[in-house]
Tab-separated table of C-alpha atoms in Angstrom:
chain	number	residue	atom	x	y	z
A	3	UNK	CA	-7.716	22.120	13.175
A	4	UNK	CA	-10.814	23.783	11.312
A	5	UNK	CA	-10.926	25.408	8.190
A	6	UNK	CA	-12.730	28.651	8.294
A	7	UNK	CA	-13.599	31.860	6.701
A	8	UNK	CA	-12.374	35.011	8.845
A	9	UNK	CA	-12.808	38.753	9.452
A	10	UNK	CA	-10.241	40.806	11.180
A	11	UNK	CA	-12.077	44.110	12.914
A	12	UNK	CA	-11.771	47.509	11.180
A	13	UNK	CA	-11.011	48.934	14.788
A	14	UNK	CA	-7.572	46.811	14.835
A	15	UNK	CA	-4.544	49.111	15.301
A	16	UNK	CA	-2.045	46.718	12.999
A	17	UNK	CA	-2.142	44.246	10.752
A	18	UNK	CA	-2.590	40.168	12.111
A	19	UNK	CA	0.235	38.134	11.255
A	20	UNK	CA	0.354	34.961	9.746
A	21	UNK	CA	0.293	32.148	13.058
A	22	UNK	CA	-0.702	35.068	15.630
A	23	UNK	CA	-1.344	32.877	18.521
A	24	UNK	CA	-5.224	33.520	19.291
A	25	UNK	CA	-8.003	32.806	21.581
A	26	UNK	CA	-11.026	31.014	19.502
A	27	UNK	CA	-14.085	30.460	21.241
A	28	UNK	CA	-16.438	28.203	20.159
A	29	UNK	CA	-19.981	27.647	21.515
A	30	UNK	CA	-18.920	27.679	25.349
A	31	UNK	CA	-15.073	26.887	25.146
A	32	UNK	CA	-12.129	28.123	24.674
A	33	UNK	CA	-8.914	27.074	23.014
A	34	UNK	CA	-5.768	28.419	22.177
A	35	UNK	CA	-4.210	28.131	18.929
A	36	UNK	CA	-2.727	29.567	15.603
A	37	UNK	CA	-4.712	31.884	12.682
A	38	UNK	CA	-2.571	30.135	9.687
A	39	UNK	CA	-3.182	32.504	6.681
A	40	UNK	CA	-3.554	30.600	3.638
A	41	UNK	CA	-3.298	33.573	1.128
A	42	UNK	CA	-0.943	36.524	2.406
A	43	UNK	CA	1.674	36.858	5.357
A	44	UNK	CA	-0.373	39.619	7.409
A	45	UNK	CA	-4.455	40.246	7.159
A	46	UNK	CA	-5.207	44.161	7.031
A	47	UNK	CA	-7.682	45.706	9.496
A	48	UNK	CA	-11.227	45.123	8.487
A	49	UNK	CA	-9.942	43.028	5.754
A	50	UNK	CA	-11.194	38.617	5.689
A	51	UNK	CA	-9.430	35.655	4.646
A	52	UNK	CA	-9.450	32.255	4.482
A	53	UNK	CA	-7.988	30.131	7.586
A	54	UNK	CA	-7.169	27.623	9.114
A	55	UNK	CA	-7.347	27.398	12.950
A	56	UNK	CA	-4.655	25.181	14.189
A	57	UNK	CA	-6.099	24.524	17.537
A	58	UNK	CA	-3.808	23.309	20.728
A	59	UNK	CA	-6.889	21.122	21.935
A	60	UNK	CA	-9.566	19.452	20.217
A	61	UNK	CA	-13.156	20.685	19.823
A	62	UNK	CA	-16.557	19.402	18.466
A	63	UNK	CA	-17.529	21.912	15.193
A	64	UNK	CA	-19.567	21.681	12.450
A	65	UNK	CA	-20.119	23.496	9.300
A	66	UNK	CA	-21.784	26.965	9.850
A	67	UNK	CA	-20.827	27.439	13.438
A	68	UNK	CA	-19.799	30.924	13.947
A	69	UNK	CA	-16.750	31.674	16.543
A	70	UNK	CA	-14.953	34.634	18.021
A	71	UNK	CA	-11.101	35.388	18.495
A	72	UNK	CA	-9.830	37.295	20.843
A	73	UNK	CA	-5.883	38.256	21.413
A	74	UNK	CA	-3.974	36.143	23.292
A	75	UNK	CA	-2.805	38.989	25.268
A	76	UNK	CA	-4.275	41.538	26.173
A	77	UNK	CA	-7.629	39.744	25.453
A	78	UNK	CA	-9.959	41.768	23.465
A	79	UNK	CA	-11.912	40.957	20.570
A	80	UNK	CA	-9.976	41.230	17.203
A	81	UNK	CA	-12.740	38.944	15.025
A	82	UNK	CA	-14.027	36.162	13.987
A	83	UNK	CA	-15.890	34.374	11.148
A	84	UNK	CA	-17.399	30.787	10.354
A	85	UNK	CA	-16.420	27.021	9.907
A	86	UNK	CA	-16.966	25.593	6.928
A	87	UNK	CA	-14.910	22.286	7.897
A	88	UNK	CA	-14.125	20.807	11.642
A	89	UNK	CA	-11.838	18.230	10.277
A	90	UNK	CA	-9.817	19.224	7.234
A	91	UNK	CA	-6.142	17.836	6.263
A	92	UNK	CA	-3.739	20.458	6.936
A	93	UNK	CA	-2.982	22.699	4.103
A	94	UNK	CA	0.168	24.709	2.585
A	95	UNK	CA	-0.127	28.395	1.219
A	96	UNK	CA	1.762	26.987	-1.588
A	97	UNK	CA	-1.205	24.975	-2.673
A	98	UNK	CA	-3.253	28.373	-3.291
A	99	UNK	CA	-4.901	27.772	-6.542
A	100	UNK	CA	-5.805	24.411	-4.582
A	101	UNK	CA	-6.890	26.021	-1.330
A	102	UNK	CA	-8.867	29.040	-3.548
A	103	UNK	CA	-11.262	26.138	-5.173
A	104	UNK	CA	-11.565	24.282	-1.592
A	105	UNK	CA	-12.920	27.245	-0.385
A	106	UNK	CA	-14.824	28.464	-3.134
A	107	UNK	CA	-16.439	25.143	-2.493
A	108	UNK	CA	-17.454	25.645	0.830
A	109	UNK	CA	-18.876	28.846	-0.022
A	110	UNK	CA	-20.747	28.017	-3.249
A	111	UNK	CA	-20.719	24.086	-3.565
A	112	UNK	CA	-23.817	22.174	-3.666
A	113	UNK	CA	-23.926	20.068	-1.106
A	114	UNK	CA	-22.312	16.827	-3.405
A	115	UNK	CA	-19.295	18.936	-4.048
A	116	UNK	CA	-19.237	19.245	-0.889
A	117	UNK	CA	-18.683	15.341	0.069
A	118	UNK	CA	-16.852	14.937	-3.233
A	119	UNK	CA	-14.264	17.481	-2.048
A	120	UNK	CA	-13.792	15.601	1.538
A	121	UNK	CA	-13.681	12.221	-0.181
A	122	UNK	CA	-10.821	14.004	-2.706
A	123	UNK	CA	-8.828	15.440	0.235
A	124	UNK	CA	-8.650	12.130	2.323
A	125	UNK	CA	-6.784	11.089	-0.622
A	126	UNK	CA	-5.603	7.102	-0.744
A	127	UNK	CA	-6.909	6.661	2.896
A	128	UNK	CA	-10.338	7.379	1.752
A	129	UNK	CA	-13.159	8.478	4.132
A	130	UNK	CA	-15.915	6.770	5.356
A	131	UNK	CA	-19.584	6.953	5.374
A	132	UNK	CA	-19.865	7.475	8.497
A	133	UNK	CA	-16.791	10.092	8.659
A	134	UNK	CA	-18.125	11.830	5.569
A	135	UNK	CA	-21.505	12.083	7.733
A	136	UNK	CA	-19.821	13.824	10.339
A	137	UNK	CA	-18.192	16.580	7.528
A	138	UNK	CA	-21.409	17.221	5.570
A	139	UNK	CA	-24.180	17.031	8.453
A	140	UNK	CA	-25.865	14.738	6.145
A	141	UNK	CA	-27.150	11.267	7.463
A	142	UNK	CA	-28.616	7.835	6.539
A	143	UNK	CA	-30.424	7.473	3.639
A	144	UNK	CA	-29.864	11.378	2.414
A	145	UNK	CA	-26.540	10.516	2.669
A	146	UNK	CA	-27.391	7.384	0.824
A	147	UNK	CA	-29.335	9.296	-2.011
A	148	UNK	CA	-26.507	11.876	-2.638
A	149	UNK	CA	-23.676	8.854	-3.101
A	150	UNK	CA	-25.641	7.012	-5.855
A	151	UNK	CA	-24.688	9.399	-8.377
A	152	UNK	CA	-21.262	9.398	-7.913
A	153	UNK	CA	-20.877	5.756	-6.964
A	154	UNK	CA	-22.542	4.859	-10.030
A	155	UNK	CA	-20.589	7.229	-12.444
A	156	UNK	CA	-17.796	6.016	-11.226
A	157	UNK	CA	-16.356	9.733	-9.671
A	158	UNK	CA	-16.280	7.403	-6.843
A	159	UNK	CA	-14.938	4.058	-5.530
A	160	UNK	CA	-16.132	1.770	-2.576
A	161	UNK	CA	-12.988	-0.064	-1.293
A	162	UNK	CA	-14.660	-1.399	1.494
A	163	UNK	CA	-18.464	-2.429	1.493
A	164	UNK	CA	-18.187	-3.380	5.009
A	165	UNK	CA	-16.433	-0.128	6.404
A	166	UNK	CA	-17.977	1.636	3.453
A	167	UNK	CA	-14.928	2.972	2.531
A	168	UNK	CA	-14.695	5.512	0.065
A	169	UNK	CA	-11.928	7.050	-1.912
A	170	UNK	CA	-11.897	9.237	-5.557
A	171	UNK	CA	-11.756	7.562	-8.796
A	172	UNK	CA	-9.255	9.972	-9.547
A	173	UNK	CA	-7.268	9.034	-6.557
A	174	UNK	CA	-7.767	5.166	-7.668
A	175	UNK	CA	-5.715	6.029	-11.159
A	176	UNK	CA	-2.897	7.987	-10.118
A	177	UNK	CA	-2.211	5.021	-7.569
A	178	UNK	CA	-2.453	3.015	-10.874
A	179	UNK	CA	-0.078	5.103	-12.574
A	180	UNK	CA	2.113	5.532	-10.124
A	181	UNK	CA	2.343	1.434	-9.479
A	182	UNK	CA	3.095	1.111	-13.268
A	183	UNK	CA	5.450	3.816	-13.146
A	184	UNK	CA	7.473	2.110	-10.089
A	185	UNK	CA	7.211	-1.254	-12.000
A	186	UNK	CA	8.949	-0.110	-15.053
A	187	UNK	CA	11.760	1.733	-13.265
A	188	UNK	CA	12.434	-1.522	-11.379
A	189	UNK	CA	12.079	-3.711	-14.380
A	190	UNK	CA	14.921	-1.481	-15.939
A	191	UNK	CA	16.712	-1.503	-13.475
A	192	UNK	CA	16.431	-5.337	-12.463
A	193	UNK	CA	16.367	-6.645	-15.989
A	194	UNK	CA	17.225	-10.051	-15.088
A	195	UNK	CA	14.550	-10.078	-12.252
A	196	UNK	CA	10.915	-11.693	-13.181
A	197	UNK	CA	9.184	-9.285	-10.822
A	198	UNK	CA	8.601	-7.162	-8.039
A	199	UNK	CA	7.753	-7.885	-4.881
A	200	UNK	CA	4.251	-7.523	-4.048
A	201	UNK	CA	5.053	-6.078	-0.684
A	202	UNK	CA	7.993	-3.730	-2.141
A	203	UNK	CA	5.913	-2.392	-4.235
A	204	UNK	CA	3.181	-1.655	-1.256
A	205	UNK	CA	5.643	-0.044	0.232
A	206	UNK	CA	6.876	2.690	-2.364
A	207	UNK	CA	3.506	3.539	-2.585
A	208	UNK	CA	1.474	5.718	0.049
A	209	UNK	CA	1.948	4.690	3.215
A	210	UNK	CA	-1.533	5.978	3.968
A	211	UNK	CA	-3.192	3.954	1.463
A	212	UNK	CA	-5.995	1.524	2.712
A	213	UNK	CA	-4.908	-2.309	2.437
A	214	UNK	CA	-8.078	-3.427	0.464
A	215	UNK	CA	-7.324	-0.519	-2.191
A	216	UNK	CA	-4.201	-1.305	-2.590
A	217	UNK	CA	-5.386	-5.097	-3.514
A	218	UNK	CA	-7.907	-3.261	-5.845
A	219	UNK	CA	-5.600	-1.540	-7.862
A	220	UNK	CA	-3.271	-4.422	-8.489
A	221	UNK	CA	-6.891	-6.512	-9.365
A	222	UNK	CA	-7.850	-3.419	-11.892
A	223	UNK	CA	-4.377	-3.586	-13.327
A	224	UNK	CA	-4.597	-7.252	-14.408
A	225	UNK	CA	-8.153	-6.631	-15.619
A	226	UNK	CA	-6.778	-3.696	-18.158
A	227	UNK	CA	-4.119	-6.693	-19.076
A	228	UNK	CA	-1.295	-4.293	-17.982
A	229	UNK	CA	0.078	-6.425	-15.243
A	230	UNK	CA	0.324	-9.973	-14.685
A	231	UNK	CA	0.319	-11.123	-10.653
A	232	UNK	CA	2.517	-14.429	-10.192
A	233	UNK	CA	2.234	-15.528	-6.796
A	234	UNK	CA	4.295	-13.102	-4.507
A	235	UNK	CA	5.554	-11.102	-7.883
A	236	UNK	CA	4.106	-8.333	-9.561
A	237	UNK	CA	5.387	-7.187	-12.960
A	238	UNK	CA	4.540	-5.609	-16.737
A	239	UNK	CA	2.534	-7.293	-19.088
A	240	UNK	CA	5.179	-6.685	-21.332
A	241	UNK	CA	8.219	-7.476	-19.180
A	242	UNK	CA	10.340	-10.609	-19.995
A	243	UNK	CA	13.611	-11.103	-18.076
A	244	UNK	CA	16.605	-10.221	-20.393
A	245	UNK	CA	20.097	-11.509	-20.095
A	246	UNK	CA	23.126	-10.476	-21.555
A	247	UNK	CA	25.296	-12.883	-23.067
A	248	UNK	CA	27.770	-14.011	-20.540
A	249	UNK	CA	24.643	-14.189	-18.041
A	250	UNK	CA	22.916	-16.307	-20.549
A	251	UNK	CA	25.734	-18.775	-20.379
A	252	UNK	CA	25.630	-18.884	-16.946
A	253	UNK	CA	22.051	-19.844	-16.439
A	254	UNK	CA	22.419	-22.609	-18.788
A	255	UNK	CA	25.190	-23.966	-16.976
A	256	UNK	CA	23.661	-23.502	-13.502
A	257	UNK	CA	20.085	-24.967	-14.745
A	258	UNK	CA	22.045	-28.190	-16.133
A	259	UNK	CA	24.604	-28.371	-12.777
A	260	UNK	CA	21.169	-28.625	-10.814
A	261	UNK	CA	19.797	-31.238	-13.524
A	262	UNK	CA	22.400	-33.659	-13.194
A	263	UNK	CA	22.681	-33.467	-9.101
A	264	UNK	CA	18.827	-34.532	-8.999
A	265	UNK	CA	18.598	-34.814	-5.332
A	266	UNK	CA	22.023	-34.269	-4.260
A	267	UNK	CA	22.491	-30.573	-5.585
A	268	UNK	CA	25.992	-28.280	-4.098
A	269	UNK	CA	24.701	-25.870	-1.403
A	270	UNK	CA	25.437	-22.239	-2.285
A	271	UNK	CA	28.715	-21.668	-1.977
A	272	UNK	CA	29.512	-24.640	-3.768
A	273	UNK	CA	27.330	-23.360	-6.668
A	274	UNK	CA	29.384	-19.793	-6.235
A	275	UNK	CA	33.159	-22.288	-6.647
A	276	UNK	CA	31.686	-23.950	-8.954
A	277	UNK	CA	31.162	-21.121	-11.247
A	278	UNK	CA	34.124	-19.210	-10.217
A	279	UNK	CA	35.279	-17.407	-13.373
A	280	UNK	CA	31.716	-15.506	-12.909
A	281	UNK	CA	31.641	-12.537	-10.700
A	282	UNK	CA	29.568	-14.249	-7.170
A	283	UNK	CA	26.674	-11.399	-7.480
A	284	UNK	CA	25.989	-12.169	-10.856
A	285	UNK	CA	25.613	-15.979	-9.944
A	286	UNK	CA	22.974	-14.920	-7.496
A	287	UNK	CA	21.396	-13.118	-9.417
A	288	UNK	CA	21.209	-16.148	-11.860
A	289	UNK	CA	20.428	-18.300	-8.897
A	290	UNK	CA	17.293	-15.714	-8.253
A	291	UNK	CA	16.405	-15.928	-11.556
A	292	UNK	CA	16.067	-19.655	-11.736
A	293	UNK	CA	13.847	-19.702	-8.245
A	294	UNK	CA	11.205	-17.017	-10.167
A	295	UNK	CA	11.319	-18.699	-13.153
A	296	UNK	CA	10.155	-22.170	-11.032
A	297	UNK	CA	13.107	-23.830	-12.639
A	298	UNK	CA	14.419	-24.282	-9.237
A	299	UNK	CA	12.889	-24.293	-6.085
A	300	UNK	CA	14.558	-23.151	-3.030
A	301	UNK	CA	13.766	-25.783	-0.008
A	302	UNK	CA	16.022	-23.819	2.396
A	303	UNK	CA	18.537	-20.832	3.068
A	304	UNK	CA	21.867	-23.028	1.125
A	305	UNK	CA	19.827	-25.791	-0.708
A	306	UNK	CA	17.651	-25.404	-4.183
A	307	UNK	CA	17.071	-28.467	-6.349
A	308	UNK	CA	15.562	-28.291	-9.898
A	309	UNK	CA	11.812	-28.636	-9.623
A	310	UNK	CA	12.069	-32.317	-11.945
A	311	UNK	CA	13.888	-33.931	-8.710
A	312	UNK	CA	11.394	-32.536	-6.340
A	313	UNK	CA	8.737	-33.363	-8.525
A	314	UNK	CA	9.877	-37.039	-9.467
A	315	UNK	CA	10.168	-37.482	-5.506
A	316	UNK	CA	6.790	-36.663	-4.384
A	317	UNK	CA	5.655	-38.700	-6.703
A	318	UNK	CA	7.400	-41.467	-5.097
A	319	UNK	CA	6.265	-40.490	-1.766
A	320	UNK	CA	2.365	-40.228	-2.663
A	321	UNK	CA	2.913	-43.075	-4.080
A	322	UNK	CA	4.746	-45.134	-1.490
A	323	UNK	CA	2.102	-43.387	0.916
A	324	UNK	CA	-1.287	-44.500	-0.761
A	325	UNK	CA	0.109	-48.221	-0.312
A	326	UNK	CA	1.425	-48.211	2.680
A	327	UNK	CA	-0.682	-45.572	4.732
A	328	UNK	CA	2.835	-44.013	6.628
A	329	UNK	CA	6.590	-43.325	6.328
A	330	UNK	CA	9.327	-42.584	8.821
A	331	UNK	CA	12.318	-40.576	8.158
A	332	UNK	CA	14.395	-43.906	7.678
A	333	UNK	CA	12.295	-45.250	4.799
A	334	UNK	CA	12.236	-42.186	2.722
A	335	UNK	CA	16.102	-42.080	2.949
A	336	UNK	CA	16.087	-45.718	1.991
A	337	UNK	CA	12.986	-44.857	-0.839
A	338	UNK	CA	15.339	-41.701	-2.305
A	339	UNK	CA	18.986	-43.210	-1.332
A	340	UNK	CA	20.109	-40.001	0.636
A	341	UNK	CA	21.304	-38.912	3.342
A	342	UNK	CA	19.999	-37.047	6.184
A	343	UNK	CA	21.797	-33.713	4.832
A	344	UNK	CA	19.151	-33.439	1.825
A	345	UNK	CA	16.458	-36.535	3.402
A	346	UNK	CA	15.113	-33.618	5.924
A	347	UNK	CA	14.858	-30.695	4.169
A	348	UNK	CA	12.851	-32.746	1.466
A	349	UNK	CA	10.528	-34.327	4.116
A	350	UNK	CA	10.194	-30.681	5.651
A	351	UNK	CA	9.469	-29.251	1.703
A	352	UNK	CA	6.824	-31.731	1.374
A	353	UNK	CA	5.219	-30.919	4.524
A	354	UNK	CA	5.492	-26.913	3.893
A	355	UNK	CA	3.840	-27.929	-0.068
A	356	UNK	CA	0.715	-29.930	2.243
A	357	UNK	CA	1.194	-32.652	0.247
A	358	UNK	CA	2.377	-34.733	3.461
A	359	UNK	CA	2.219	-34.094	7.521
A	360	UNK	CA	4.020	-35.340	9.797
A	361	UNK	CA	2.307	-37.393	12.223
A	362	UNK	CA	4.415	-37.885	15.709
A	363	UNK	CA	7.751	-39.427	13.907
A	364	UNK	CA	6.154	-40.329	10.722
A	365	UNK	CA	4.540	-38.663	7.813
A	366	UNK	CA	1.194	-39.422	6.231
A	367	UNK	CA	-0.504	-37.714	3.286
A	368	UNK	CA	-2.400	-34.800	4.080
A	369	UNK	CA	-5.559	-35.607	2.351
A	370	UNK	CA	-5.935	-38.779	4.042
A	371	UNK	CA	-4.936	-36.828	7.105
């Protein structure tokens, strides 16, 4: 695909119509493709217009190399023109006021607008250095020179100082925007919910978007103080989960059920009968709400236990461990009175938090470890 300016020959019989299939020759080859219009649906003999050349087989083009294009049959001449880019993003004719400045850019632009205008069109993916090289025919340290500017005022961002990965500050803050935007549509419509998930929210935004920006723009967010990051959870500086009143009730009834069953808690569908006059979604939701909030801690797919318990138990187990250098599955069942329904998944929560390992059939703590 190139961009290109083009002139249709005065001694054509008809107009050329947008996507004529063509012959465009380049330096020594040849390559079939399309003459997309980007103005107009037909180009008047002896007339010129901007292109782009969607090519059915890749070629090696810089800016200012001239070409020819001949009819795809019968093959005469019917024009021809020169690049201005030999690796643009593809464009739509109903972008014209967009695709009138690109090109008045090529034609006119210094030779920063230039690489501003690539960096700009690569959008969230960003371009880099070396890529950018490869657009401008500008290298090394004149390529250095001309990004100081911009890198300095800020028109530009590097994402990546290895890759040297750069992408337009204006690019940077609609991705902020757009995250804050997504964050208080799910806030209202998860109002019992602490946050979003930081990879839910990676995903609703631009799938082309480099990893290490996307990291950036959460990082800038909490720097402006309009998002707080909690672990895997994203959400609002502003947001606080809000619970209507029969939802209230329930969480105060579910946080003192898990309370009083310390280390013997109901599995989930005991905490669903237990609460049956509430509709079973809405005790999830509670349940969720509870597991964000660190009230309760989820050790495995039916068991959660209020974070005291676990907390009071480790302690026991650090404890136990520091005097006695080891501990089998038997004498932590006889240490927290349990049984091996809720023994295991404790020893296997400890082990998961690295605050013990397990050592053939026995567990030591990890820092002695």
């Amino acid at each position: 695909m190139l961009d290109a300016e083009f002139f249709y020959l005065s001694g054509n019989t008809k107009p050329l119509k947008n996507r004529t299939r063509v012959r465009v020759h380049l330096g020594t080859a040849e390559v079939m493709g399309r003459a997309v219009l980007l103005e107009d649906e037909e180009l008047a003999p002896g007339a010129a217009a901007n292109v782009q050349l969607l090519l059915e087989s890749p070629v090696c083009a810089w800016p200012g190399d001239r070409y020819v294009v001949r009819s795809y049959s019968p093959v005469h001449t019917i024009g021809g023109g020169g690049i201005f880019n030999g690796t643009p993003v593809r464009k739509r004719r109903r972008f014209k006021p967009a695709n009138e400045e690109l090109f008045r850019v090529y034609r006119q632009g210094t030779v920063e607008d230039l690489a501003l205008l690539h960096i700009r069109e690569s959008g969230p993916a960003g371009l880099t250095q070396d890529a950018l090289a490869a657009r401008i025919g500008l290298f090394g340290k004149r390529l250095d020179k001309l990004l100081q500017a911009p890198l300095s005022g800020r028109r530009l961002i590097l994402v990546d100082a290895e890759r040297r990965l750069l992408v337009d500050a204006d690019v940077v803050a609609a991705l902020e925007d757009q995250a804050l935007a997504l964050l208080g549509e799910y806030h209202t419509n998860n109002p019992m919910k602490a946050g979003f998930s930081k990879e839910e929210l990676r995903s609703r935004l631009p799938e082309a978007m480099a990893p290490r920006l996307f990291q950036m723009v959460l990082q800038e967010m909490v720097g402006k103080g309009a998002m707080v990051r909690e672990e895997s959870l994203v959400r609002l500086a502003g947001h606080a989960v809000s619970l209507a009143a029969d939802a209230g009730l329930l969480r105060i009834g579910m946080e003192r059920l898990f309370l009083e069953a310390g280390l013997q808690p109901p599995i989930t569908n005991e905490i669903t009968a237990a609460f049956a006059k509430y509709d079973p979604k809405l005790v999830r939701q509670i349940l969720e709400v509870l597991v964000q909030e660190k009230v309760v801690v989820k050790v495995s797919e039916s068991l959660y236990f209020h974070h005291q318990a676990l907390d009071a138990v480790a302690a026991k187990v650090v404890a136990l461990l520091k005097s006695q250098g080891e501990m089998d599955a038997q004498a932590f069942k006889g240490l927290a009175g349990l049984s091996r329904k809720f023994s295991i998944p404790i020893l296997e929560y400890l082990d998961k938090q690295k605050i013990t390992i397990r050592v053939g059939d026995k567990r030591v703590l990890r820092e002695r470890q």
